[in-house]
């Protein structure tokens, strides 16, 4: 059909025509994430043959709904010209590599984060491969060497390869994490590749080399440059590259001078913008959108832009075909820039939102993922606009289908709306979140990738208060449906649900879980003796609160209670009975054991007592006539075995509660373990010689054939007897061969690779040194042996003052990382814990060498090894060395040395009577106090954190106060330590003398109390989201492993009133000031409000203050005097804001930590778990969950209920009528296009009407009416594209420039002359684009 150009058509060259018809490059629809910094349009070089690949990738900005700090509204990489065909073959690779290189060089923000994430993922994968190889080697070592020689060689090769890759990846991560120096904005390499060569501008490189570019001069005049660019854009009739190049220059100018956009004259700039957006070239239109986006400054600039009729242009750009993706992308980024301006969402029209929703509904559209995220951001900022524009449906579909990768951010948007009643009314009562469970309940169509995606979203929802409250409505209907999926005979669904339960309950699988799941027996793998060999971080119990648990455990206790109430255990038992997969059975059995252990430690006895009996399982096992009895009996045995092993192997650091509840059992176990090695000391001679023979040390010189477990038993047992040791030295070669193995210049021990398996050699070496130091014979032998002399020589190679050098030093950085050479420092550390050992070190001048090594700035790894392995329990040179490192070392070394003091300042020593008091920790505390005056703030912060931990012991705290540290110069950093001083009367009087208490108390009462709300909520948010990686219990000698010790504790920010009420003096001051009564009054009067954000913040601050006071035994009487607990319980059980209920829940947990508080709560139906001594653990949950999860369905705000303005109503009504009969019929047919049944007939009739060249399709009035209809009703993307194709291009120009009153004859004349004036190429393209309108894009 020959006719005027349609409204969506654009000019194209012959090259373009062939490109678009023959292009076969597939479009990326996976929503891949794309960098946001580089989004410049690059002009194409048609003359010199440079080409660009036009297949771009599109995807979401990221998982966060917060505005990006990069370019406003940006989410994509650089925009390039699509005027030339893409390269084929190797050309594509070169082009892609150039883009990748450019991204790596210039994307300082998002790209570097993406690369870091990729490198970290690769590092995790290599670490797992390494661990698997080590496990394989350990298994092969139990078999005969000859049978497994080839297999061992392959595994060792794989292990070496993994070690090399790990080293390279760590180096790359370190390089990327280094801060880059700021650079001046320069032109990108892609500018050079795609520079314009139309003769109107000289090449950039030539311009720079000759006189310098006016845009790159640091002394440029921005207003002059702006005027020059705008004047250049006035020229008409030039190639698209000319306009794209100038638009890019203008964007660079805005980047260099961000304040320039505030001085724009919109009458001039707006005209240039309109002309570019009305261009027939897609690249020019895209450049216009980008240029305008960077000109946005505030809400007034958005209003000026909208006054220029840009909404119509944006809508038409978004509904264009795929080949216009360069324009569509920039149009969408332009809309997203509105969201980055304060209150900018109010300037986004319903027509634009509905168009974005139609793109989001289109399955095959490349912009789908970005449109979904844009709709989510609009929903957070203005839910009424989104619901009225029909944007909620594509969001709910994306959430349920599981195809949207950033499901966490989408879930967060729904949770934000569900939290408060003012926003909640736009959603149906929980149905939007329940759609996540469809993938699990519809087992016939279950796909693993969708299940995993939805499980992440479910986990995110259940770890938040709005999500848990909403999904617990209707008697836990959604959670019950998830648990009931365990009954379905679908292994994929079952495994996904079980993994989800592991994640929700934060269960860390024990290190033996992998072998257990593979089928190995726990009796052979989980021996206590084996487990005790691994050093575990022992948690430091707090004397005043031995059973204190974190808020995360409190929330986990509630979630566990909800899952138990939702019949989780019957579902898990069903899996153990009828699952065909043995690994799935074992995984479920392990989960049951973990759940029973969690229930015993977290839940009140009323919850956990009946749970431990597993009545259903035992009743099935006792039906002797039923064949299923055997499965049930096996399950009982497996659960019992798992529970026993979990009880024996629970690490103290992983579960503080276990140490407090089972302290008496642990003491008995330690008493049982102590004498195990003692009977071996008094072995008879025959048994002793038999043991020596069994080690195979006497029969073989190959250390790999020795039985190292027996060697360790002998060293820690019989050899502690001087007579036996003398016999082993003189009558056999046992000691001689072992010592020979450890000598550095024998290159045996020193050449062994540093892996988890080979750590046993280090352990035996340290045990041997320790044993030799216990007897006179051993000391004499060790002093005369070549071992110490050779170690001293190796140290001398690193001492620049010794005069000894070596081409490859034994203690070089590479050797210490890759081999067991680092084990020599552990042996030296063992010697430093004994007076005779220190004398030997001094004899070989090793102490002097260490003083020199501490001064080496280029060997921080060596210094860290020395500091972390020394034993500082004895006064002497080690403490002096540490003191030197603390004061004279580099910043990195000072921080590391400060961390070394942690275990000596906050842990009681086991030797001597000093463990009851401060004892040997005085020196460490004194050094830490000295560190408070370090010039580097990071060092001071580290020392304060360690001293704060030491304050958990009352006697340590009193000694720290005696040191009288001055913290005024540290400001906020020292505040936590000062708060801890309030815990004792000595500290109280010390601070009172400094006039600190009264000033701080007034500060907290007047403002800091409210600020604390943000701090504690941010801390809780991090705790809920963070997933700590499972650590393999490896005896690592890595220098960085020590540095992390104690740094990952989830400390709750200290509260002033909590510390104040630890002492009687503080309670008296609180009573005199009357602050607690003020807090209680605020809660009582304003606690149930839900519409005033400032008062809600005030109530939260008062809740935290009351909870912290009530958690102390001395502060609990305040609760009864003010009778405030009843109000807090009412807030927790009936408040309209879900997150405020959660705050009240945590506050009740704080109150339950005091005995008096727990008694008060028990009257209101809340109970907490206690230790066997009756001490509350602060994990308070309601006895009746229905009272806490009492949300009832709310009234849903429908689209028809959302109030429109009078102008919108009038426009909607007038859009349905018209005086012209043909126009009225067109409007009726447009409405019919929204009906699937009538759509085809309506499209046919509209095409017939257009063929008759009726004047209606050239009238701006009819176009506006149809746009109003498209804004008011739901139409698919293809239909919108079809409708826009019906109108002539001149209509849009007249609307944008306000030329709507011209008559139809003028329209016709303009159209005819325009048609005659067009070239043959333009007419052919128009005809091609207007022949067959598509129903979808």
Tab-separated table of C-alpha atoms in Angstrom, residues 33-37 60-64 66-70 103-122 172-173 175-178 180:
chain	number	residue	atom	x	y	z
A	33	UNK	CA	22.316	-7.456	33.842
A	34	UNK	CA	24.069	-4.659	31.944
A	35	UNK	CA	26.366	-1.913	33.197
A	36	UNK	CA	24.827	1.472	33.736
A	37	UNK	CA	27.667	3.963	33.500
A	60	UNK	CA	17.535	-5.204	35.158
A	61	UNK	CA	19.674	-2.619	36.869
A	62	UNK	CA	20.136	-4.807	39.895
A	63	UNK	CA	18.372	-6.301	42.851
A	64	UNK	CA	17.863	-3.038	44.683
A	66	UNK	CA	17.034	2.309	45.327
A	67	UNK	CA	18.015	4.804	42.630
A	68	UNK	CA	21.322	4.096	41.025
A	69	UNK	CA	24.153	6.452	41.865
A	70	UNK	CA	25.249	6.327	38.225
A	103	UNK	CA	34.028	-1.697	30.105
A	104	UNK	CA	36.781	-3.105	32.290
A	105	UNK	CA	38.766	0.099	31.986
A	106	UNK	CA	36.022	2.656	32.443
A	107	UNK	CA	33.116	1.200	34.380
A	108	UNK	CA	34.260	2.061	37.884
A	109	UNK	CA	30.933	1.211	39.474
A	110	UNK	CA	28.684	-1.561	38.296
A	111	UNK	CA	31.022	-3.399	35.946
A	112	UNK	CA	33.786	-3.740	38.542
A	113	UNK	CA	31.229	-5.110	40.977
A	114	UNK	CA	30.080	-7.609	38.355
A	115	UNK	CA	33.635	-8.702	37.649
A	116	UNK	CA	34.312	-9.026	41.376
A	117	UNK	CA	31.177	-11.120	41.810
A	118	UNK	CA	32.235	-13.375	38.933
A	119	UNK	CA	35.745	-13.764	40.344
A	120	UNK	CA	34.401	-14.545	43.810
A	121	UNK	CA	32.074	-17.143	42.346
A	122	UNK	CA	34.999	-18.726	40.494
A	172	UNK	CA	42.852	-10.500	40.513
A	173	UNK	CA	40.367	-9.750	43.300
A	175	UNK	CA	43.872	-5.782	42.122
A	176	UNK	CA	40.232	-4.910	41.469
A	177	UNK	CA	39.624	-3.927	45.083
A	178	UNK	CA	42.411	-1.368	45.079
A	180	UNK	CA	41.636	3.774	41.506
